[in-house]
Amino acid sequence: MIDETIAFVPVSIAVLTISDSRNAASDKSGDTLAELISSAGHTIARRAIIRDDVEALVAQFHAWIDDAEVDCIISTGGTGVTGRDVTPEAIDRLSGKSIPGFGELFRWLSYAKIGTSTIQSRACAAVVRGTYIFALPGSTGAVADGWNAILSTQLDLRHKPCNFVELMPRLREV
């Protein structure tokens, strides 16, 4: 539920497409995600396309985690089970706090659309040094489902009973 008495607070989001084959002209999932984020009133802080390579992904994630202008990173791609799909492995190397409910909920919602094929998704999330990271599959449908059914409300301060935005000031607590 959205509490309209609370002012909307835009979140600064970096969009990362993970692919060996996409470029700026063919990145439909990244374009879809960026459009959904912007349409919701949030800011696209950064955007990049990185190949399926653990070291390159870890470096990009660290760069954006350390960027004061990035509150959240949402990636698309690299969450399958093939040899080149390494996004969850890269996120694991960041030594953050896993958010298992994100992947669980994504697969549960996805099951209604693609049935048992959802078990091939390793969508995941974490919070690392105060920055949220959400990893979505690379299809435009998966990106739209992840944003529309989960992230659009969890990244909205007005969503009740709770949301990720209200926790942002406390993410760096020790």
mmCIF file of C-alpha atoms in Angstrom:
data_model
loop_
_atom_site.group_PDB
_atom_site.id
_atom_site.type_symbol
_atom_site.label_atom_id
_atom_site.label_comp_id
_atom_site.label_asym_id
_atom_site.label_seq_id
_atom_site.Cartn_x
_atom_site.Cartn_y
_atom_site.Cartn_z
ATOM 1 C CA MET A 1 0.000 0.000 0.000
ATOM 2 C CA ILE A 2 1.269 3.474 -0.905
ATOM 3 C CA ASP A 3 0.742 6.161 1.733
ATOM 4 C CA GLU A 4 0.070 9.303 -0.329
ATOM 5 C CA THR A 5 0.557 11.523 2.740
ATOM 6 C CA ILE A 6 4.305 10.800 2.609
ATOM 7 C CA ALA A 7 6.446 12.658 0.052
ATOM 8 C CA PHE A 8 8.063 10.551 -2.668
ATOM 9 C CA VAL A 9 11.865 10.359 -2.355
ATOM 10 C CA PRO A 10 13.760 9.500 -5.542
ATOM 11 C CA VAL A 11 16.448 6.837 -5.262
ATOM 12 C CA SER A 12 19.676 7.161 -7.243
ATOM 13 C CA ILE A 13 20.022 3.888 -9.174
ATOM 14 C CA ALA A 14 22.820 2.460 -11.324
ATOM 15 C CA VAL A 15 21.752 0.071 -14.096
ATOM 16 C CA LEU A 16 24.195 -2.667 -15.056
ATOM 17 C CA THR A 17 23.613 -4.951 -18.030
ATOM 18 C CA ILE A 18 25.681 -8.115 -17.906
ATOM 19 C CA SER A 19 26.162 -9.641 -21.324
ATOM 20 C CA ASP A 20 28.771 -10.875 -23.771
ATOM 21 C CA SER A 21 26.599 -10.017 -26.749
ATOM 22 C CA ARG A 22 24.706 -6.789 -26.040
ATOM 23 C CA ASN A 23 25.792 -3.252 -26.739
ATOM 24 C CA ALA A 24 24.108 0.129 -26.235
ATOM 25 C CA ALA A 25 22.028 -0.348 -29.405
ATOM 26 C CA SER A 26 20.792 -3.849 -28.521
ATOM 27 C CA ASP A 27 20.388 -3.610 -24.747
ATOM 28 C CA LYS A 28 16.591 -3.977 -24.595
ATOM 29 C CA SER A 29 16.487 -5.225 -20.995
ATOM 30 C CA GLY A 30 18.695 -2.369 -19.802
ATOM 31 C CA ASP A 31 16.550 0.118 -21.733
ATOM 32 C CA THR A 32 13.380 -1.381 -20.244
ATOM 33 C CA LEU A 33 14.789 -1.185 -16.728
ATOM 34 C CA ALA A 34 16.029 2.387 -17.178
ATOM 35 C CA GLU A 35 12.635 3.467 -18.530
ATOM 36 C CA LEU A 36 10.763 1.836 -15.631
ATOM 37 C CA ILE A 37 13.094 3.461 -13.093
ATOM 38 C CA SER A 38 12.811 6.909 -14.689
ATOM 39 C CA SER A 39 9.036 6.647 -15.114
ATOM 40 C CA ALA A 40 8.723 5.916 -11.400
ATOM 41 C CA GLY A 41 10.530 9.194 -10.619
ATOM 42 C CA HIS A 42 13.905 7.777 -9.637
ATOM 43 C CA THR A 43 17.282 8.905 -10.992
ATOM 44 C CA ILE A 44 19.541 6.867 -13.266
ATOM 45 C CA ALA A 45 22.883 7.622 -11.613
ATOM 46 C CA ARG A 46 25.039 5.415 -13.826
ATOM 47 C CA ARG A 47 24.612 2.882 -16.599
ATOM 48 C CA ALA A 48 27.006 0.352 -18.106
ATOM 49 C CA ILE A 49 27.259 -2.916 -20.002
ATOM 50 C CA ILE A 50 29.841 -5.392 -18.693
ATOM 51 C CA ARG A 51 30.748 -8.803 -20.091
ATOM 52 C CA ASP A 52 30.068 -11.987 -18.114
ATOM 53 C CA ASP A 53 33.346 -11.948 -16.184
ATOM 54 C CA VAL A 54 33.535 -12.227 -12.396
ATOM 55 C CA GLU A 55 36.562 -9.932 -12.009
ATOM 56 C CA ALA A 56 35.059 -7.210 -14.226
ATOM 57 C CA LEU A 57 31.732 -7.430 -12.410
ATOM 58 C CA VAL A 58 33.300 -7.287 -8.955
ATOM 59 C CA ALA A 59 35.314 -4.216 -10.009
ATOM 60 C CA GLN A 60 32.210 -2.475 -11.401
ATOM 61 C CA PHE A 61 30.122 -3.292 -8.339
ATOM 62 C CA HIS A 62 32.872 -1.971 -6.019
ATOM 63 C CA ALA A 63 33.201 1.230 -8.061
ATOM 64 C CA TRP A 64 29.484 1.956 -7.812
ATOM 65 C CA ILE A 65 29.224 0.886 -4.155
ATOM 66 C CA ASP A 66 31.932 3.454 -3.384
ATOM 67 C CA ASP A 67 30.204 6.128 -5.529
ATOM 68 C CA ALA A 68 28.318 8.520 -3.228
ATOM 69 C CA GLU A 69 25.838 9.229 -6.027
ATOM 70 C CA VAL A 70 24.641 5.578 -6.165
ATOM 71 C CA ASP A 71 22.109 4.315 -3.598
ATOM 72 C CA CYS A 72 21.200 1.126 -5.411
ATOM 73 C CA ILE A 73 22.458 -1.063 -8.255
ATOM 74 C CA ILE A 74 20.093 -3.128 -10.375
ATOM 75 C CA SER A 75 21.662 -5.551 -12.815
ATOM 76 C CA THR A 76 20.119 -7.528 -15.616
ATOM 77 C CA GLY A 77 21.662 -10.713 -16.959
ATOM 78 C CA GLY A 78 24.094 -13.383 -15.866
ATOM 79 C CA THR A 79 21.732 -15.059 -13.394
ATOM 80 C CA GLY A 80 21.169 -18.324 -15.268
ATOM 81 C CA VAL A 81 22.924 -21.645 -14.850
ATOM 82 C CA THR A 82 25.261 -21.734 -17.849
ATOM 83 C CA GLY A 83 29.019 -21.520 -17.515
ATOM 84 C CA ARG A 84 29.109 -17.833 -18.465
ATOM 85 C CA ASP A 85 26.387 -16.805 -15.953
ATOM 86 C CA VAL A 86 28.412 -15.435 -13.033
ATOM 87 C CA THR A 87 26.457 -12.529 -11.557
ATOM 88 C CA PRO A 88 25.560 -14.281 -8.257
ATOM 89 C CA GLU A 89 29.180 -15.394 -7.850
ATOM 90 C CA ALA A 90 30.367 -11.799 -8.315
ATOM 91 C CA ILE A 91 27.862 -10.527 -5.753
ATOM 92 C CA ASP A 92 28.943 -13.241 -3.298
ATOM 93 C CA ARG A 93 32.528 -11.969 -3.560
ATOM 94 C CA LEU A 94 31.450 -8.511 -2.372
ATOM 95 C CA SER A 95 31.039 -9.759 1.213
ATOM 96 C CA GLY A 96 27.705 -8.131 1.888
ATOM 97 C CA LYS A 97 24.474 -9.215 3.513
ATOM 98 C CA SER A 98 22.380 -11.460 1.332
ATOM 99 C CA ILE A 99 18.685 -10.634 0.924
ATOM 100 C CA PRO A 100 17.368 -14.153 0.158
ATOM 101 C CA GLY A 101 13.713 -13.110 0.117
ATOM 102 C CA PHE A 102 14.245 -11.126 -3.086
ATOM 103 C CA GLY A 103 15.218 -14.163 -5.178
ATOM 104 C CA GLU A 104 12.615 -16.326 -3.489
ATOM 105 C CA LEU A 105 9.843 -13.823 -4.196
ATOM 106 C CA PHE A 106 11.054 -13.234 -7.756
ATOM 107 C CA ARG A 107 10.928 -16.965 -8.538
ATOM 108 C CA TRP A 108 7.533 -17.341 -6.856
ATOM 109 C CA LEU A 109 6.087 -14.497 -8.959
ATOM 110 C CA SER A 110 7.830 -15.778 -12.082
ATOM 111 C CA TYR A 111 6.340 -19.244 -11.603
ATOM 112 C CA ALA A 112 2.893 -17.853 -12.461
ATOM 113 C CA LYS A 113 4.206 -16.810 -15.891
ATOM 114 C CA ILE A 114 6.821 -19.392 -16.866
ATOM 115 C CA GLY A 115 6.069 -22.341 -14.616
ATOM 116 C CA THR A 116 8.862 -24.600 -13.512
ATOM 117 C CA SER A 117 11.333 -22.856 -15.829
ATOM 118 C CA THR A 118 11.712 -20.316 -13.030
ATOM 119 C CA ILE A 119 14.103 -22.701 -11.239
ATOM 120 C CA GLN A 120 16.738 -21.757 -13.821
ATOM 121 C CA SER A 121 16.857 -18.220 -12.409
ATOM 122 C CA ARG A 122 19.383 -17.290 -9.750
ATOM 123 C CA ALA A 123 17.985 -13.786 -9.208
ATOM 124 C CA CYS A 124 19.469 -12.499 -5.984
ATOM 125 C CA ALA A 125 20.072 -9.424 -3.861
ATOM 126 C CA ALA A 126 22.430 -8.089 -1.218
ATOM 127 C CA VAL A 127 23.353 -4.952 0.629
ATOM 128 C CA VAL A 128 27.058 -4.126 0.528
ATOM 129 C CA ARG A 129 28.586 -1.195 2.425
ATOM 130 C CA GLY A 130 25.242 0.618 2.431
ATOM 131 C CA THR A 131 24.333 0.017 -1.228
ATOM 132 C CA TYR A 132 21.540 -2.266 -2.358
ATOM 133 C CA ILE A 133 22.271 -4.663 -5.232
ATOM 134 C CA PHE A 134 19.479 -6.488 -7.047
ATOM 135 C CA ALA A 135 20.324 -8.993 -9.802
ATOM 136 C CA LEU A 136 17.556 -9.736 -12.300
ATOM 137 C CA PRO A 137 17.588 -12.148 -15.244
ATOM 138 C CA GLY A 138 18.388 -10.697 -18.661
ATOM 139 C CA SER A 139 15.014 -10.904 -20.403
ATOM 140 C CA THR A 140 12.838 -7.817 -20.747
ATOM 141 C CA GLY A 141 9.929 -9.743 -19.210
ATOM 142 C CA ALA A 142 11.965 -10.670 -16.144
ATOM 143 C CA VAL A 143 13.161 -7.089 -15.756
ATOM 144 C CA ALA A 144 9.590 -5.774 -15.960
ATOM 145 C CA ASP A 145 8.345 -8.414 -13.515
ATOM 146 C CA GLY A 146 11.127 -7.728 -11.018
ATOM 147 C CA TRP A 147 10.577 -3.987 -11.156
ATOM 148 C CA ASN A 148 6.782 -3.921 -11.294
ATOM 149 C CA ALA A 149 6.101 -6.661 -8.755
ATOM 150 C CA ILE A 150 8.900 -6.064 -6.230
ATOM 151 C CA LEU A 151 11.286 -3.164 -6.664
ATOM 152 C CA SER A 152 8.822 -0.409 -7.590
ATOM 153 C CA THR A 153 7.251 -0.636 -4.131
ATOM 154 C CA GLN A 154 10.295 -1.612 -2.080
ATOM 155 C CA LEU A 155 12.208 1.369 -3.488
ATOM 156 C CA ASP A 156 9.322 3.719 -2.655
ATOM 157 C CA LEU A 157 9.471 5.349 0.776
ATOM 158 C CA ARG A 158 5.679 5.635 0.773
ATOM 159 C CA HIS A 159 5.139 1.856 0.625
ATOM 160 C CA LYS A 160 3.798 0.449 3.866
ATOM 161 C CA PRO A 161 4.189 -1.407 6.124
ATOM 162 C CA CYS A 162 7.906 -1.219 5.260
ATOM 163 C CA ASN A 163 10.346 -0.656 2.413
ATOM 164 C CA PHE A 164 14.057 -0.626 1.613
ATOM 165 C CA VAL A 165 14.294 3.172 1.359
ATOM 166 C CA GLU A 166 13.447 3.804 5.006
ATOM 167 C CA LEU A 167 16.351 1.530 5.974
ATOM 168 C CA MET A 168 18.945 3.381 3.873
ATOM 169 C CA PRO A 169 20.126 5.714 6.677
ATOM 170 C CA ARG A 170 20.868 2.667 8.851
ATOM 171 C CA LEU A 171 22.596 0.393 6.317
ATOM 172 C CA ARG A 172 26.107 1.362 7.385
ATOM 173 C CA GLU A 173 25.525 0.759 11.096
ATOM 174 C CA VAL A 174 28.007 -1.453 12.891
#
